[in-house]
Short mmCIF file of C-alpha atoms in Angstrom, two decimals:
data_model
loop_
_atom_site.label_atom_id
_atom_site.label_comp_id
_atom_site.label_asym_id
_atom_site.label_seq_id
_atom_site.Cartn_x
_atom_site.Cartn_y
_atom_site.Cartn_z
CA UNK A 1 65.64 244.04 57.66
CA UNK A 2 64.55 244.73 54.08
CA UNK A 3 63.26 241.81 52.50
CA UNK A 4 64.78 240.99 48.78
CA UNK A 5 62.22 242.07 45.46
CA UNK A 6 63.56 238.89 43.85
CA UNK A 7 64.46 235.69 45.34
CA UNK A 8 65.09 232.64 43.20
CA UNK A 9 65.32 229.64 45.47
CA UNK A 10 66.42 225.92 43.83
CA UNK A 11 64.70 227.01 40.39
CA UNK A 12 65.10 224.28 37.86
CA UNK A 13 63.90 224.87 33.96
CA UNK A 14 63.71 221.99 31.28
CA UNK A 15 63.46 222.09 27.80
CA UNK A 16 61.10 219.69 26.41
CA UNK A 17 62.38 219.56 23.18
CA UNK A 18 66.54 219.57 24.77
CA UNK A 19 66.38 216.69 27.35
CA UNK A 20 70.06 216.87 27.44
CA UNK A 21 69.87 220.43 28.57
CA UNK A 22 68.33 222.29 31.96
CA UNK A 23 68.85 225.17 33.84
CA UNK A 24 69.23 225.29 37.81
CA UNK A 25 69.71 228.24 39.48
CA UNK A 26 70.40 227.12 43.36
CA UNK A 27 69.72 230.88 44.80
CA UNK A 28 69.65 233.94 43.90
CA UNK A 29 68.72 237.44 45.26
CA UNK A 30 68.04 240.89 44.31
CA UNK A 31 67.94 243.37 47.53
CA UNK A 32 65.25 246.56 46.88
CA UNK A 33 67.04 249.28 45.19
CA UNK A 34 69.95 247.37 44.63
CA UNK A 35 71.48 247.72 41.24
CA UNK A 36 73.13 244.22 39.74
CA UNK A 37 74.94 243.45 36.62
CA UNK A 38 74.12 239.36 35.60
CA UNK A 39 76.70 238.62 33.26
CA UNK A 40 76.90 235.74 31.14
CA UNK A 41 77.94 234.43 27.43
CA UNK A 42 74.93 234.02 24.57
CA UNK A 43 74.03 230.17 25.40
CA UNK A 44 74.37 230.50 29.43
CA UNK A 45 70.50 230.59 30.59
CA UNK A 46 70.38 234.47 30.67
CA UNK A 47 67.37 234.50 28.18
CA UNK A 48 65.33 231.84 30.19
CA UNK A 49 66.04 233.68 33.42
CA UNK A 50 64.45 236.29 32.41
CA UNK A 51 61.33 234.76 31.34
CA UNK A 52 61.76 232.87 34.54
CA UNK A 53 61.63 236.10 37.00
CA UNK A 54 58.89 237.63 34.39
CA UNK A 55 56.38 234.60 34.94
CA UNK A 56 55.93 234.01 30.84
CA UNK A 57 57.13 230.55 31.96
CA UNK A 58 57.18 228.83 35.24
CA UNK A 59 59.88 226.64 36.84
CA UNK A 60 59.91 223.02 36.82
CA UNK A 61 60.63 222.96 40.43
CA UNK A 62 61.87 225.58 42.99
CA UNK A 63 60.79 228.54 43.69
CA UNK A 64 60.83 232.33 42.15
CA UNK A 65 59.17 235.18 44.44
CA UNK A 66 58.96 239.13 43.37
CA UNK A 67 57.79 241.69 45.72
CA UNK A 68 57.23 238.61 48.39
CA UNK A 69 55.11 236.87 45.73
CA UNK A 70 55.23 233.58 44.66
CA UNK A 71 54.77 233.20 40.98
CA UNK A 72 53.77 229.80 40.79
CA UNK A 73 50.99 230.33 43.05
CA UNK A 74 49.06 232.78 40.01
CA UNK A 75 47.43 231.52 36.97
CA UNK A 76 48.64 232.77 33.85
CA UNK A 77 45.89 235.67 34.19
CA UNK A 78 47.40 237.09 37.02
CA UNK A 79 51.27 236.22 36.71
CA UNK A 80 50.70 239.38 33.72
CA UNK A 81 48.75 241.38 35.86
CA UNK A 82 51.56 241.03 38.64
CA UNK A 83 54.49 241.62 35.99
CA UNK A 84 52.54 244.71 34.67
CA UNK A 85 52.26 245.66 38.58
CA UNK A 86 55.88 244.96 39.24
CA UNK A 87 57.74 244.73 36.99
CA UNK A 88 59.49 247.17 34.37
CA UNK A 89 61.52 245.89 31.29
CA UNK A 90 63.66 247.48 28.74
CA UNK A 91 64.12 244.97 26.32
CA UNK A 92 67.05 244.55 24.22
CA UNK A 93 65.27 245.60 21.17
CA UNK A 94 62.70 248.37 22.68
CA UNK A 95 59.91 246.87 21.31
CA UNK A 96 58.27 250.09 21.03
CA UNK A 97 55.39 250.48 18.71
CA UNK A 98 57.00 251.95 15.43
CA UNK A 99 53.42 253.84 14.43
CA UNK A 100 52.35 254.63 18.10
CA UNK A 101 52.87 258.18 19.32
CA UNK A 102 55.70 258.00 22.28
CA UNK A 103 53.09 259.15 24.93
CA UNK A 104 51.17 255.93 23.90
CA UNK A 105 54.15 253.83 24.05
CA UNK A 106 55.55 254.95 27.47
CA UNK A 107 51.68 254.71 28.69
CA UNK A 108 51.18 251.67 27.05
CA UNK A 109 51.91 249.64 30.53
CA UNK A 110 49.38 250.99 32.38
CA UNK A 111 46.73 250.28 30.59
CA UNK A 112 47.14 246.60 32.17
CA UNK A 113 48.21 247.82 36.07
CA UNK A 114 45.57 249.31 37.67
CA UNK A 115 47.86 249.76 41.40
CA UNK A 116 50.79 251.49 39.00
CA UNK A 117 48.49 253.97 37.74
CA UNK A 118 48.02 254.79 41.50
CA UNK A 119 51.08 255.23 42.24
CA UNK A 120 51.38 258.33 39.76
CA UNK A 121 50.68 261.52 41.74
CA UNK A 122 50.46 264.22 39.59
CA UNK A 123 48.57 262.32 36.16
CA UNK A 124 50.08 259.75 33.89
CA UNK A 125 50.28 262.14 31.00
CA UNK A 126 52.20 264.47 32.92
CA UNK A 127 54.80 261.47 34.40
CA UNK A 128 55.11 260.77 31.12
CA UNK A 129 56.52 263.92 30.22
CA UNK A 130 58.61 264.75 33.06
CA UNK A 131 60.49 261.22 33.02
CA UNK A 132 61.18 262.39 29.03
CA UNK A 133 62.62 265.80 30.43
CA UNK A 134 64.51 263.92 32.73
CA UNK A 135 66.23 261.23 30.34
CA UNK A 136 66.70 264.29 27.65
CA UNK A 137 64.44 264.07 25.29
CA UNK A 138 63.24 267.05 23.11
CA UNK A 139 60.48 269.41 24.22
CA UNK A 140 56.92 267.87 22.13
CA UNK A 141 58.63 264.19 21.76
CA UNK A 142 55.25 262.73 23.28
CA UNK A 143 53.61 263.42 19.93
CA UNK A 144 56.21 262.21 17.63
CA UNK A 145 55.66 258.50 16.42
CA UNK A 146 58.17 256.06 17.61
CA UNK A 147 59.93 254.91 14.24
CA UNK A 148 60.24 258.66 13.52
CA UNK A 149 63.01 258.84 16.54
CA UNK A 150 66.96 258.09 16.47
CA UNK A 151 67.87 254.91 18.14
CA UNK A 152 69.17 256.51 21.43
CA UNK A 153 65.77 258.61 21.30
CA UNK A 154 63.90 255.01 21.25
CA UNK A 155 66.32 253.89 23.88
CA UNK A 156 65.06 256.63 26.29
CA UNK A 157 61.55 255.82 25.69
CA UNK A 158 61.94 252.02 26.14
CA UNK A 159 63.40 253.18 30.04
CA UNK A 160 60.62 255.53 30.42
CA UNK A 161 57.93 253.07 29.44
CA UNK A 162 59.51 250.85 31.99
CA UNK A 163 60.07 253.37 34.62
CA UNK A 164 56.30 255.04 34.49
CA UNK A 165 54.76 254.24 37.65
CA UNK A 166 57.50 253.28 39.39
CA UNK A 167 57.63 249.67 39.29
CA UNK A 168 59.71 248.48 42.15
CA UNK A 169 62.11 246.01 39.57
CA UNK A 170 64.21 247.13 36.89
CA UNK A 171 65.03 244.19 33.85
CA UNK A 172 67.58 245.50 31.07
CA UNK A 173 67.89 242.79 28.47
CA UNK A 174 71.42 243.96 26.99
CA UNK A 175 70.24 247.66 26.60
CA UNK A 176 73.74 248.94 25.88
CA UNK A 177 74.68 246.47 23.10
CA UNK A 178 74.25 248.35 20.40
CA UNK A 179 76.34 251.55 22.08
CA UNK A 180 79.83 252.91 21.84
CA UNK A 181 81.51 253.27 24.97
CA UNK A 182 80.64 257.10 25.39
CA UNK A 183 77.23 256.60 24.34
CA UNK A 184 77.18 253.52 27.14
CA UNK A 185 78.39 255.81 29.59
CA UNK A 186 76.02 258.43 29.44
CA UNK A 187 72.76 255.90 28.87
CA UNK A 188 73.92 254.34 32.30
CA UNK A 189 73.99 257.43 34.20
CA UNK A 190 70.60 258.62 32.50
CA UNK A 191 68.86 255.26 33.70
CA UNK A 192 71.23 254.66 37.20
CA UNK A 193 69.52 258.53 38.12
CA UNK A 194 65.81 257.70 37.39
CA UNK A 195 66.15 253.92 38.67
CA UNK A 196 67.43 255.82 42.40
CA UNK A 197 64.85 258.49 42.31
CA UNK A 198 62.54 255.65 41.91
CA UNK A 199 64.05 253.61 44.83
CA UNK A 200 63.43 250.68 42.21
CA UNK A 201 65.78 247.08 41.81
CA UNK A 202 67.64 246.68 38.79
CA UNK A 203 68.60 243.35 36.96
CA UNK A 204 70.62 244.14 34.41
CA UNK A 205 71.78 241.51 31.41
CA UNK A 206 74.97 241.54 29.50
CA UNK A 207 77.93 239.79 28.44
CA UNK A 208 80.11 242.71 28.39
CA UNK A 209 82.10 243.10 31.47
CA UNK A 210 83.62 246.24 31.12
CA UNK A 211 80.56 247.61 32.42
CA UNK A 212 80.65 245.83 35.71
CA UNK A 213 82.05 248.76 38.11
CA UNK A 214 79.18 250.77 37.43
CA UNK A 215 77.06 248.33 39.37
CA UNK A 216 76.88 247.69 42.90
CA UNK A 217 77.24 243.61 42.39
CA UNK A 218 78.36 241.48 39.35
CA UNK A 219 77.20 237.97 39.23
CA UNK A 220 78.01 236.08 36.43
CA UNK A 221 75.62 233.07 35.37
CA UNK A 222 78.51 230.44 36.19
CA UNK A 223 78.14 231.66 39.87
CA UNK A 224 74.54 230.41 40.23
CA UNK A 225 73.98 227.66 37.69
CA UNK A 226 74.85 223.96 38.34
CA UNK A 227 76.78 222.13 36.30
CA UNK A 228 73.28 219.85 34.78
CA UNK A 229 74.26 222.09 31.92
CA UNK A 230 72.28 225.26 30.33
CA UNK A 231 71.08 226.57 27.22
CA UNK A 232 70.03 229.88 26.20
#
């Protein structure tokens, strides 16, 4: 039996400046190349589960494990080391480097993963331009800058960056929020392609739920949060 990439096991979160407020996630799981939709209203937790399953903060109490790992148990030193490893995100936003070339953006993450770079067979450059070929982007796009491209352009980057070296999880922080419906259609399929070839988990993030039978489970934050009450 395949163990799950991500297990979240009694994970409890408090603000220090909302007292009134925590989030408690009881259990939840992510099976290896499973693809789930975590749906949820702005104010839910969404945002701080995230950061959560990243390791940029830790929980209060409980336990969060990627790739059988237990975050808790690496110092802040290695928690980025292991999300560089492990971990691939396409942020809501892109966060590309406007003035960095896109080969320097969609490299960018393995300058800190050492065992990703490994995993590339045929030379980073070269991944780097075949996963552009493969989410459509023009022939030469590796040279242009990033704030030179259209936003769907800087969409397909942000999922290459994130895809380069084949990370074994998949986070998409509302990637589609910005789209039409046609233009949501045809982003999914680009990303649902690479993410199988890759044999990689992904967590996806939204609060629209029109998207949900793309995915092969829906979970909505009011499944796996207690009532002590959440904020975003």
């Amino acid at each position: 039996m395949t163990l799950p990439i991500l297990t979240v096991s009694n994970a409890c979160y408090s603000w220090k400046s909302r007292s009134d407020f925590s989030l408690f996630v009881p259990e939840f799981n992510v099976e290896a190349t499973e693809k789930v939709l975590l749906l949820g209203e702005s104010g839910s937790g969404k945002s701080t589960l995230l950061s959560l399953i990243c390791g940029t903060i830790l929980p209060t109490s409980g336990s969060i494990r990627v790739a059988q790992t237990e975050l808790a148990t690496l110092s802040a030193g290695r928690r980025d080391t292991f999300r560089a490893e492990n971990i691939g995100v396409i942020f809501q936003q892109f966060n590309l480097l406007p003035f960095a070339t896109v080969s320097d953006n969609i490299l960018l993450p393995l300058q800190f993963a050492p065992q990703r770079c490994k995993r590339i067979s045929g030379g980073a450059q070269e991944e780097a331009r075949s996963l552009c070929a493969q989410l459509g982007l023009p022939d030469g796009v590796l040279r242009a800058h990033a704030n030179g491209l259209s936003v769907g352009q800087q969409q397909r980057v942000a999922v290459a960056r994130a895809l380069i070296g084949s990370p074994p999880l998949l986070i998409a922080d509302e990637p589609t929020s910005a789209l039409d419906a046609n233009s949501q259609a045809a982003f999914l399929d680009l990303m649902f392609q690479r993410v199988t070839a890759q044999n990689a988990a992904l967590l996806m993030v939204s609060h629209d739920e029109r998207l949900a039978d793309r995915f092969d489970r829906v979970v909505h934050m009011t499944d796996i949060t207690s009532n002590r009450g959440v904020s975003a």
